[in-house]
Every structure is written in C-alpha cells, then in structure tokens.
C-alpha cells in the first residue's frame, strides 16, 4: 500500500509542497525562540525547549498529512526496531543544538522520508539564512527568497579535490584528509555539509567517526537527488533499515 503511494507521481508533487510548508513554519518557530536555555539528556547530549517544540510540531504535521507513515525523531520515543519499518519519516528537529543554544547560526532542521532503507525525499532548512534545500526523484533544489534553483554535484577533478569537513574534527578523519594530495578544505557544521556538496561546492565529505542516522538522512536524500552518493568504507551505500541508531564511516 505504501509503495503504491510512492509510485504515484502526484504524491511527490504534493509531498514537496507539504514539506516546504512544514519547514518554513519550523524555521519561524526556531527564529522566534525566546528562551533557549539548554539542558542535558541522559546520553549527555544537549537539548532545548525549542528542540522539543519543533519535534512536536513536525511530528503532528506529518501524522496529520500522512497518518499511515510513522515518525522516528531524535526527540521522540522509539526503539531500534523503529528503523526497520518499511517506510517512515526520520527527523532531526534541530541538528546543531549546541550552536543553536549559544545563539550561533550553525544549525538546521532536517526531515527525510525513508522507504526500504533508502532516503526517498529530504528537506533541510537553515533558519538564519532562510534557505531551504529539497531533494527527491533525482531533482535537487535550493529555495531562497521564494525562488527555486536546480542544483547538481560538481564534476570531479582528481588534481584539485575540494573537501568539506566538520568544524569539530575527529582525529581519524583528519589523518585521512592529510594523506590526500592537493586537497582544499572548507569547514561547515551540521547537515549544511551535504547541502554544499549538492550545490557543487565540494567533491568529498569524509566522516570516519560514527553519526546518528537522523543527522544525515535528509542530506543524503538531497545529495542523491543532486547526483551524488554516500558510501561506507566497503563502497556500499548507507542503508537506514538496520537496527542501529548510528551509521559507520562514510565518504
């Protein structure tokens, strides 16, 4: 039944419109924040009231529009079997909460649609710039100032490799990049790294430390739609239907 839903071309047209409305409203909620006092979850990660407010808003909106599709969210309740559902939403209400809590700009809102382990569609909103990236069905877009721009990954040139990396570097990734001759490195935080790859601003985003699936799913959908790919260390694509919260290494 769900696959028939996704086989209908009209589904993706309305999906884009619906996700745009949800992410625009979500960005406004983030920008309207008054009290961003942070607390810590049991696993030691930081959370704010806005994370939870956005979780509630996005989950309610998605379930209202698509009652047949369950929601898995960083701020929701789920178990590891949740990732093994045939189709589900995977959301990170705020990716980059530490930056958000300090009043900085390195944070995004991420929503992905997963089916059979693959990201079918994804949207990322960056409230400070009001930019939105969207990808599905081999079409990736940057939306700014209410205009849509089609985006694609750049052509790879082995002589001049543009690498995009996290501002919070792990040692393994740093050592890997140091072995690449002629690498030019740019640093971004949160899922903006995937957006920059999809826009053709870099060739490679290596990550040799583990990361949660909700941190990368929307970016993965946008990157795939722009002609890119994410591979694990064995050259296989990352799948989202394993009973683990984290992915392994990827490039």
GROMACS .gro file of C-alpha atoms in nm:
model
  251
    1UNK     CA    1   0.000   0.000   0.000
    2UNK     CA    2   0.280   0.243   0.093
    3UNK     CA    3   0.480   0.158  -0.219
    4UNK     CA    4   0.173   0.231  -0.431
    5UNK     CA    5   0.157   0.567  -0.256
    6UNK     CA    6   0.518   0.638  -0.361
    7UNK     CA    7   0.460   0.509  -0.717
    8UNK     CA    8   0.212   0.789  -0.778
    9UNK     CA    9   0.390   1.095  -0.933
   10UNK     CA   10   0.130   1.325  -0.773
   11UNK     CA   11   0.247   1.200  -0.431
   12UNK     CA   12   0.589   1.363  -0.477
   13UNK     CA   13   0.446   1.692  -0.606
   14UNK     CA   14   0.221   1.729  -0.302
   15UNK     CA   15   0.500   1.594  -0.077
   16UNK     CA   16   0.731   1.878  -0.182
   17UNK     CA   17   0.460   2.138  -0.123
   18UNK     CA   18   0.372   1.989   0.216
   19UNK     CA   19   0.732   1.960   0.335
   20UNK     CA   20   0.803   2.317   0.225
   21UNK     CA   21   0.513   2.445   0.436
   22UNK     CA   22   0.629   2.240   0.737
   23UNK     CA   23   0.992   2.351   0.714
   24UNK     CA   24   0.903   2.722   0.661
   25UNK     CA   25   0.686   2.715   0.974
   26UNK     CA   26   0.958   2.520   1.162
   27UNK     CA   27   1.219   2.782   1.071
   28UNK     CA   28   0.989   3.053   1.205
   29UNK     CA   29   0.949   2.863   1.534
   30UNK     CA   30   1.329   2.843   1.564
   31UNK     CA   31   1.377   3.213   1.481
   32UNK     CA   32   1.104   3.319   1.727
   33UNK     CA   33   1.281   3.144   2.015
   34UNK     CA   34   1.281   3.346   2.332
   35UNK     CA   35   1.419   3.109   2.594
   36UNK     CA   36   1.695   2.885   2.461
   37UNK     CA   37   1.820   2.760   2.795
   38UNK     CA   38   1.975   2.421   2.735
   39UNK     CA   39   1.960   2.105   2.944
   40UNK     CA   40   2.125   1.766   2.901
   41UNK     CA   41   1.968   1.435   2.804
   42UNK     CA   42   2.060   1.104   2.964
   43UNK     CA   43   2.315   1.033   2.691
   44UNK     CA   44   2.489   1.364   2.767
   45UNK     CA   45   2.375   1.544   2.452
   46UNK     CA   46   2.232   1.894   2.472
   47UNK     CA   47   1.861   1.975   2.421
   48UNK     CA   48   1.649   2.291   2.437
   49UNK     CA   49   1.276   2.353   2.468
   50UNK     CA   50   1.278   2.457   2.101
   51UNK     CA   51   1.407   2.110   2.000
   52UNK     CA   52   1.102   1.960   2.170
   53UNK     CA   53   0.862   2.224   2.036
   54UNK     CA   54   0.985   2.159   1.683
   55UNK     CA   55   0.964   1.784   1.732
   56UNK     CA   56   0.601   1.816   1.842
   57UNK     CA   57   0.510   2.050   1.556
   58UNK     CA   58   0.680   1.843   1.281
   59UNK     CA   59   0.552   1.509   1.410
   60UNK     CA   60   0.194   1.637   1.442
   61UNK     CA   61   0.205   1.794   1.094
   62UNK     CA   62   0.342   1.478   0.930
   63UNK     CA   63   0.099   1.244   1.106
   64UNK     CA   64  -0.187   1.474   1.016
   65UNK     CA   65  -0.092   1.466   0.646
   66UNK     CA   66   0.035   1.105   0.628
   67UNK     CA   67  -0.128   0.905   0.911
   68UNK     CA   68  -0.003   0.577   0.759
   69UNK     CA   69   0.366   0.674   0.793
   70UNK     CA   70   0.529   0.652   1.140
   71UNK     CA   71   0.773   0.920   1.262
   72UNK     CA   72   1.116   0.848   1.411
   73UNK     CA   73   1.271   1.159   1.568
   74UNK     CA   74   1.579   1.231   1.776
   75UNK     CA   75   1.350   1.392   2.033
   76UNK     CA   76   1.077   1.125   2.016
   77UNK     CA   77   1.036   0.787   2.179
   78UNK     CA   78   1.139   0.491   1.967
   79UNK     CA   79   1.333   0.167   1.985
   80UNK     CA   80   1.592   0.037   1.741
   81UNK     CA   81   1.329  -0.171   1.560
   82UNK     CA   82   1.172   0.158   1.450
   83UNK     CA   83   1.449   0.188   1.188
   84UNK     CA   84   1.345  -0.147   1.037
   85UNK     CA   85   0.998  -0.032   0.937
   86UNK     CA   86   0.935  -0.048   0.563
   87UNK     CA   87   0.866   0.326   0.538
   88UNK     CA   88   0.894   0.602   0.795
   89UNK     CA   89   0.985   0.967   0.850
   90UNK     CA   90   1.325   1.030   1.005
   91UNK     CA   91   1.362   1.376   1.157
   92UNK     CA   92   1.614   1.582   1.350
   93UNK     CA   93   1.420   1.886   1.477
   94UNK     CA   94   1.746   2.077   1.531
   95UNK     CA   95   2.078   1.945   1.402
   96UNK     CA   96   2.341   2.155   1.577
   97UNK     CA   97   2.160   2.220   1.906
   98UNK     CA   98   2.483   2.329   2.080
   99UNK     CA   99   2.526   2.607   1.823
  100UNK     CA  100   2.156   2.699   1.841
  101UNK     CA  101   2.170   2.721   2.222
  102UNK     CA  102   2.462   2.967   2.200
  103UNK     CA  103   2.269   3.188   1.958
  104UNK     CA  104   2.501   3.094   1.670
  105UNK     CA  105   2.396   3.008   1.312
  106UNK     CA  106   2.532   2.656   1.257
  107UNK     CA  107   2.208   2.463   1.292
  108UNK     CA  108   1.946   2.315   1.060
  109UNK     CA  109   1.605   2.146   1.059
  110UNK     CA  110   1.602   1.804   0.888
  111UNK     CA  111   1.316   1.585   0.760
  112UNK     CA  112   1.365   1.269   0.550
  113UNK     CA  113   1.130   1.007   0.408
  114UNK     CA  114   1.279   0.656   0.424
  115UNK     CA  115   1.148   0.357   0.230
  116UNK     CA  116   1.313   0.014   0.203
  117UNK     CA  117   1.621   0.153   0.376
  118UNK     CA  118   1.674   0.438   0.130
  119UNK     CA  119   1.600   0.811   0.159
  120UNK     CA  120   1.328   0.888  -0.098
  121UNK     CA  121   1.299   1.258  -0.015
  122UNK     CA  122   1.460   1.508   0.216
  123UNK     CA  123   1.432   1.871   0.319
  124UNK     CA  124   1.677   2.083   0.517
  125UNK     CA  125   1.600   2.432   0.643
  126UNK     CA  126   1.860   2.682   0.766
  127UNK     CA  127   1.664   2.939   0.969
  128UNK     CA  128   1.936   3.210   0.992
  129UNK     CA  129   1.964   3.240   0.610
  130UNK     CA  130   1.604   3.127   0.541
  131UNK     CA  131   1.747   2.889   0.278
  132UNK     CA  132   1.583   2.550   0.214
  133UNK     CA  133   1.727   2.253   0.026
  134UNK     CA  134   1.499   1.983  -0.111
  135UNK     CA  135   1.564   1.658  -0.296
  136UNK     CA  136   1.356   1.372  -0.436
  137UNK     CA  137   1.326   1.176  -0.762
  138UNK     CA  138   1.666   1.284  -0.899
  139UNK     CA  139   1.580   1.651  -0.863
  140UNK     CA  140   1.752   1.871  -0.605
  141UNK     CA  141   1.662   2.232  -0.535
  142UNK     CA  142   1.785   2.529  -0.335
  143UNK     CA  143   1.500   2.762  -0.238
  144UNK     CA  144   1.585   3.116  -0.132
  145UNK     CA  145   1.386   3.439  -0.147
  146UNK     CA  146   1.089   3.229  -0.269
  147UNK     CA  147   1.281   3.132  -0.585
  148UNK     CA  148   1.384   2.775  -0.677
  149UNK     CA  149   1.727   2.690  -0.818
  150UNK     CA  150   1.812   2.345  -0.952
  151UNK     CA  151   2.137   2.217  -0.801
  152UNK     CA  152   2.380   1.942  -0.901
  153UNK     CA  153   2.706   1.798  -0.771
  154UNK     CA  154   3.025   1.921  -0.939
  155UNK     CA  155   3.240   1.727  -1.186
  156UNK     CA  156   3.522   1.555  -1.002
  157UNK     CA  157   3.878   1.668  -1.079
  158UNK     CA  158   4.142   1.444  -0.923
  159UNK     CA  159   4.403   1.723  -0.946
  160UNK     CA  160   4.205   1.962  -0.730
  161UNK     CA  161   3.990   1.793  -0.467
  162UNK     CA  162   3.762   2.020  -0.268
  163UNK     CA  163   3.692   1.858   0.069
  164UNK     CA  164   3.422   1.964   0.310
  165UNK     CA  165   3.462   1.880   0.677
  166UNK     CA  166   3.301   1.925   1.014
  167UNK     CA  167   3.423   2.210   1.232
  168UNK     CA  168   3.451   1.958   1.516
  169UNK     CA  169   3.712   1.727   1.367
  170UNK     CA  170   3.790   1.377   1.482
  171UNK     CA  171   4.148   1.255   1.461
  172UNK     CA  172   4.079   0.966   1.220
  173UNK     CA  173   3.915   1.194   0.964
  174UNK     CA  174   4.194   1.450   0.997
  175UNK     CA  175   4.459   1.183   0.935
  176UNK     CA  176   4.267   1.056   0.631
  177UNK     CA  177   4.244   1.401   0.473
  178UNK     CA  178   4.612   1.476   0.540
  179UNK     CA  179   4.701   1.189   0.304
  180UNK     CA  180   4.517   1.346   0.008
  181UNK     CA  181   4.749   1.549  -0.216
  182UNK     CA  182   4.631   1.893  -0.318
  183UNK     CA  183   4.320   1.888  -0.102
  184UNK     CA  184   4.147   2.218  -0.044
  185UNK     CA  185   3.941   2.206   0.277
  186UNK     CA  186   3.628   2.400   0.371
  187UNK     CA  187   3.461   2.371   0.713
  188UNK     CA  188   3.088   2.367   0.781
  189UNK     CA  189   2.873   2.246   1.068
  190UNK     CA  190   2.554   2.040   1.082
  191UNK     CA  191   2.391   1.898   0.768
  192UNK     CA  192   2.492   2.210   0.572
  193UNK     CA  193   2.786   1.997   0.454
  194UNK     CA  194   2.550   1.783   0.244
  195UNK     CA  195   2.381   2.095   0.106
  196UNK     CA  196   2.716   2.239  -0.003
  197UNK     CA  197   2.809   1.910  -0.174
  198UNK     CA  198   2.472   1.903  -0.352
  199UNK     CA  199   2.530   2.263  -0.468
  200UNK     CA  200   2.861   2.159  -0.625
  201UNK     CA  201   3.078   2.349  -0.379
  202UNK     CA  202   3.291   2.046  -0.284
  203UNK     CA  203   3.377   1.694  -0.402
  204UNK     CA  204   3.402   1.493  -0.083
  205UNK     CA  205   3.277   1.489   0.276
  206UNK     CA  206   3.465   1.217   0.470
  207UNK     CA  207   3.345   1.112   0.814
  208UNK     CA  208   3.536   0.838   0.995
  209UNK     CA  209   3.355   0.869   1.326
  210UNK     CA  210   3.003   0.746   1.391
  211UNK     CA  211   2.700   0.971   1.344
  212UNK     CA  212   2.327   0.927   1.408
  213UNK     CA  213   2.105   0.838   1.113
  214UNK     CA  214   1.877   1.139   1.165
  215UNK     CA  215   2.182   1.368   1.126
  216UNK     CA  216   2.245   1.257   0.768
  217UNK     CA  217   1.922   1.113   0.619
  218UNK     CA  218   1.778   1.438   0.478
  219UNK     CA  219   2.121   1.545   0.349
  220UNK     CA  220   2.167   1.202   0.192
  221UNK     CA  221   1.833   1.234   0.009
  222UNK     CA  222   1.926   1.579  -0.125
  223UNK     CA  223   2.277   1.471  -0.224
  224UNK     CA  224   2.149   1.160  -0.409
  225UNK     CA  225   1.892   1.376  -0.588
  226UNK     CA  226   2.173   1.612  -0.696
  227UNK     CA  227   2.370   1.322  -0.848
  228UNK     CA  228   2.593   1.239  -0.551
  229UNK     CA  229   2.623   0.934  -0.331
  230UNK     CA  230   2.724   0.832   0.023
  231UNK     CA  231   2.928   0.514   0.056
  232UNK     CA  232   3.055   0.323   0.357
  233UNK     CA  233   3.417   0.207   0.385
  234UNK     CA  234   3.337  -0.103   0.178
  235UNK     CA  235   3.195   0.106  -0.106
  236UNK     CA  236   2.834   0.013  -0.028
  237UNK     CA  237   2.556   0.270   0.005
  238UNK     CA  238   2.438   0.364   0.355
  239UNK     CA  239   2.107   0.198   0.446
  240UNK     CA  240   1.858   0.321   0.704
  241UNK     CA  241   1.675  -0.006   0.780
  242UNK     CA  242   1.931  -0.156   1.020
  243UNK     CA  243   1.852  -0.178   1.393
  244UNK     CA  244   2.116   0.080   1.485
  245UNK     CA  245   2.090   0.449   1.565
  246UNK     CA  246   2.434   0.525   1.421
  247UNK     CA  247   2.592   0.479   1.081
  248UNK     CA  248   2.954   0.376   1.040
  249UNK     CA  249   3.224   0.559   0.846
  250UNK     CA  250   3.122   0.718   0.518
  251UNK     CA  251   3.257   0.921   0.228
   0.00000   0.00000   0.00000
